[in-house]
Tab-separated table of C-alpha atoms in Angstrom:
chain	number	residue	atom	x	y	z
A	127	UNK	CA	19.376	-2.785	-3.317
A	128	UNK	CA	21.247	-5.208	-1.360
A	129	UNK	CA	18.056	-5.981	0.760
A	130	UNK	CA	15.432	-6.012	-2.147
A	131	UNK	CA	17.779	-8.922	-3.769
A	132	UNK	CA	17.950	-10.696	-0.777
A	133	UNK	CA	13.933	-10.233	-0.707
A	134	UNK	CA	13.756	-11.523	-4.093
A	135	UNK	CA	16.271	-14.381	-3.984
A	136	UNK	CA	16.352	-15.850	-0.555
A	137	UNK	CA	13.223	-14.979	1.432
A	138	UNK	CA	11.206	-15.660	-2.191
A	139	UNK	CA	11.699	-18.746	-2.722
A	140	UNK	CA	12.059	-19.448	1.200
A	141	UNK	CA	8.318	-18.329	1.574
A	142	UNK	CA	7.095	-19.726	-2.076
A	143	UNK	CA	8.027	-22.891	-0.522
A	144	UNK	CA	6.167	-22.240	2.985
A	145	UNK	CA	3.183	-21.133	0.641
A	146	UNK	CA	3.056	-24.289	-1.459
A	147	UNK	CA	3.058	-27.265	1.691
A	148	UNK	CA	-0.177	-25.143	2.356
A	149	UNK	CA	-2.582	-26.262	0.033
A	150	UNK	CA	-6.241	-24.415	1.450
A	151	UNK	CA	-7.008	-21.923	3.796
A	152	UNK	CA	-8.519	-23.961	6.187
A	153	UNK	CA	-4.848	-25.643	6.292
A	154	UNK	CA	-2.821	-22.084	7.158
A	155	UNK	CA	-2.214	-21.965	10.848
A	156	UNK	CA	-1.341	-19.382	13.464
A	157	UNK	CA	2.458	-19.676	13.290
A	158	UNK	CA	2.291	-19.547	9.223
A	159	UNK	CA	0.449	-16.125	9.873
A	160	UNK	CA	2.816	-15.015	12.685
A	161	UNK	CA	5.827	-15.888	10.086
A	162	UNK	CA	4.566	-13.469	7.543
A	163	UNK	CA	3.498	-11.079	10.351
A	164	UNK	CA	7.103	-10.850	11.493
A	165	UNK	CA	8.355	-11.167	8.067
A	166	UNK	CA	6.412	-7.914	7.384
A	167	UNK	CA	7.660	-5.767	10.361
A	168	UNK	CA	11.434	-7.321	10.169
A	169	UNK	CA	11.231	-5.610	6.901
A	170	UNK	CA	10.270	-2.476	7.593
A	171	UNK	CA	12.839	-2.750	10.135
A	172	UNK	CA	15.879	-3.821	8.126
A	173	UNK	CA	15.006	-0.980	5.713
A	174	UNK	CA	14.710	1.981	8.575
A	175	UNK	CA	17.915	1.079	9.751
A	176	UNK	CA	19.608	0.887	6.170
A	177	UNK	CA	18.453	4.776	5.967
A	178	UNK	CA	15.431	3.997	3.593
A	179	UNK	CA	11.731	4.501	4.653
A	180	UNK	CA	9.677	2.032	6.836
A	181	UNK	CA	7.174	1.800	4.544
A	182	UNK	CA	9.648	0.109	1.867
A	183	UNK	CA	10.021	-2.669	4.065
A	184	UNK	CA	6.736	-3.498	4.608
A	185	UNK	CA	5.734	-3.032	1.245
A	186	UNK	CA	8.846	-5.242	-0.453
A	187	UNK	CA	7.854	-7.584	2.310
A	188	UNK	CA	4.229	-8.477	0.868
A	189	UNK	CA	5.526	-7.816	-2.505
A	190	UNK	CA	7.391	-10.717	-2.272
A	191	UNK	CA	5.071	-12.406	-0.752
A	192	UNK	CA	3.749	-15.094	-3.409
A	193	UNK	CA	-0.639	-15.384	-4.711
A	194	UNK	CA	-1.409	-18.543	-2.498
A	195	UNK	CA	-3.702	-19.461	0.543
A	196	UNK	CA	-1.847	-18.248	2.989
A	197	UNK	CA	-1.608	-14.722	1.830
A	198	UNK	CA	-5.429	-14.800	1.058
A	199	UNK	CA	-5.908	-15.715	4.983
A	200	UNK	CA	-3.186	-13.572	6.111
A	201	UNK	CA	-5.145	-10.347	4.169
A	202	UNK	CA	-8.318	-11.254	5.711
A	203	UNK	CA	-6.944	-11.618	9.340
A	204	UNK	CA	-5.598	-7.936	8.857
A	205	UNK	CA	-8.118	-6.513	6.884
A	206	UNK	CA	-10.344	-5.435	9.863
A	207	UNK	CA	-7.377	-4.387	12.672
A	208	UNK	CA	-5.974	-2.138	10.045
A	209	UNK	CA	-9.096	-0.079	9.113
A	210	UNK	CA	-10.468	0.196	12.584
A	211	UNK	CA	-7.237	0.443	14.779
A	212	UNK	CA	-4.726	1.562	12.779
A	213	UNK	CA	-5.793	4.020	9.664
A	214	UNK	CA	-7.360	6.470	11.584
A	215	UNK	CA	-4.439	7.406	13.934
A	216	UNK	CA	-2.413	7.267	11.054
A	217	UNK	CA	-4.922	9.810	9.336
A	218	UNK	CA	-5.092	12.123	12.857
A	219	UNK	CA	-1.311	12.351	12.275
A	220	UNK	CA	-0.836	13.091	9.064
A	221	UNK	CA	-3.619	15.767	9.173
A	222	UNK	CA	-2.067	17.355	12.338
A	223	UNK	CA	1.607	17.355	10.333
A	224	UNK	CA	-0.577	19.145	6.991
A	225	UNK	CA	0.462	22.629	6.993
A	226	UNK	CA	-1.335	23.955	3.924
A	227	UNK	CA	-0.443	27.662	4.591
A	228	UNK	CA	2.947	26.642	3.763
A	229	UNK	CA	2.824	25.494	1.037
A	230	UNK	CA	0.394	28.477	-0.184
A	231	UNK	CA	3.318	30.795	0.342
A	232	UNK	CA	5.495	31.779	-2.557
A	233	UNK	CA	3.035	31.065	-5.368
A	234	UNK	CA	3.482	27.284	-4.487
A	235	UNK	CA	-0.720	26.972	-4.102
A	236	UNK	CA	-1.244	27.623	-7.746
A	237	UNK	CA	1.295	24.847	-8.710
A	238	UNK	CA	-0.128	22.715	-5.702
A	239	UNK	CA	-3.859	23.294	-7.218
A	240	UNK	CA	-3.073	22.605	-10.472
A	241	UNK	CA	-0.866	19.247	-9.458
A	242	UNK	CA	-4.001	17.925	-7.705
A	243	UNK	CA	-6.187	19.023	-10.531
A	244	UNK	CA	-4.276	17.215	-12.894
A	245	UNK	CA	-4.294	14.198	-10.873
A	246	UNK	CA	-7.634	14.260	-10.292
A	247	UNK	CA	-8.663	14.530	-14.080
A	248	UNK	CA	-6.028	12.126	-14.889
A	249	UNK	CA	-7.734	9.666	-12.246
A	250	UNK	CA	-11.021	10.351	-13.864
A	251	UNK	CA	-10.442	9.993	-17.208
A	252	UNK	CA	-8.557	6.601	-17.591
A	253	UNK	CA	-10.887	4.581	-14.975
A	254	UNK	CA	-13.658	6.182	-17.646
A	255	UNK	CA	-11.396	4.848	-20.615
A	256	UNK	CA	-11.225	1.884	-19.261
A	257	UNK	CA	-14.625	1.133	-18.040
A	258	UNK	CA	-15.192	2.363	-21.854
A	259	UNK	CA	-12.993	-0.365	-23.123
A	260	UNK	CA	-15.361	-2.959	-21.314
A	261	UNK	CA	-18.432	-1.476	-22.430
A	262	UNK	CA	-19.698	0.304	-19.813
A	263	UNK	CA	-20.983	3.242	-20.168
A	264	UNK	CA	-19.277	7.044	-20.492
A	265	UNK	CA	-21.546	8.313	-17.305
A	266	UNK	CA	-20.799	5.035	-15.649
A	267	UNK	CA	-17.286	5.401	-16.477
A	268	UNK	CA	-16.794	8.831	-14.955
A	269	UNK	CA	-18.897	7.960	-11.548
A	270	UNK	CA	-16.351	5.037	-11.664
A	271	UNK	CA	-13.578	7.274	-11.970
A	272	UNK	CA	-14.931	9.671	-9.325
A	273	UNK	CA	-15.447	7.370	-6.714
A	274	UNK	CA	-11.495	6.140	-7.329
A	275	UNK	CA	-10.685	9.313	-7.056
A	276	UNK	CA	-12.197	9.550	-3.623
A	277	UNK	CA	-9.899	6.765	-2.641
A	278	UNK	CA	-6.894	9.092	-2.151
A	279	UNK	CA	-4.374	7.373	0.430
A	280	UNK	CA	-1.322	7.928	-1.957
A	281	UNK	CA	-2.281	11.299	-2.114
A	282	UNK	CA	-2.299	12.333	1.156
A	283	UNK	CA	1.133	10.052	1.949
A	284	UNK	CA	2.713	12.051	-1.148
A	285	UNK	CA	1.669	15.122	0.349
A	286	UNK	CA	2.864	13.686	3.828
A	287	UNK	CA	6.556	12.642	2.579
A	288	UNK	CA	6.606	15.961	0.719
A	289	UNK	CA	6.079	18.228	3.198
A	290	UNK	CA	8.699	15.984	5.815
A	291	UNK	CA	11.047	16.342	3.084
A	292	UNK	CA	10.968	20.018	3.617
């Protein structure tokens, strides 16, 4: 808690004011990206060492992080290293931690199938509400819904953290 208020209330308003001497993206330079870059990983540090999850870090750190130009350049510097260098080792580890046999044992896989079955359907059927809502249509809707589905990161971290958890 401590760290998220300092996030809010000094780093904030620290970085809101970085953000707004910055008036295009052709005006952010490297040491304005290198400032959020370090930002970013001092985060995730501070939080691993106060007993909380890396992943906290880094995610209060671009939470915090205000709507301006220099988070629009910042995103599409990283865009590329992170989907060519970095999700796939994260995915080779995280599918070579899965034990699904485990979790089969006890009766678990029937609570485990119908958890993902629900989420799934749940997925599904509010992208298709809301596509609904903005008159598209029902079949549109639930190939809208389907391909979100197919998007499943959080799923496979919750099922990561889950089964580290013990």
């Amino acid at each position: 808690i401590g760290f998220a208020a300092f996030s809010f209330f000094v780093a904030r308003p620290v970085i809101s004011w970085i953000a707004r001497r910055i008036p295009s993206e052709e005006d952010v330079k490297e040491n304005h990206v290198c400032g959020v870059l370090l930002w970013a990983v001092g985060s995730a540090a501070a939080t691993e060492v106060l007993g909380c999850r890396i992943t906290y870090g880094a995610f209060l750190a671009g939470f915090v992080l205000p709507h301006s130009a220099l988070t629009t350049v910042v995103t599409k510097r990283l865009e590329d290293f992170n989907t060519t260098l970095l999700m796939p080792p994260f995915f080779a580890v995280v599918g070579l931690n899965t034990n699904l046999l485990s979790v089969m044992n006890g009766g678990k896989g029937i609570t485990l199938a119908f958890i993902i079955l629900l989420i799934y359907v749940g997925k599904v059927g509010l992208v298709a509400l809301a596509a609904s809502s903005s008159n598209i249509s029902t079949n549109e809707g639930l190939m809208m819904g389907v391909l979100m589905s197919s998007r499943g990161i959080l799923d496979i971290l919750m099922l990561f953290w889950a089964s580290t958890r013990g």
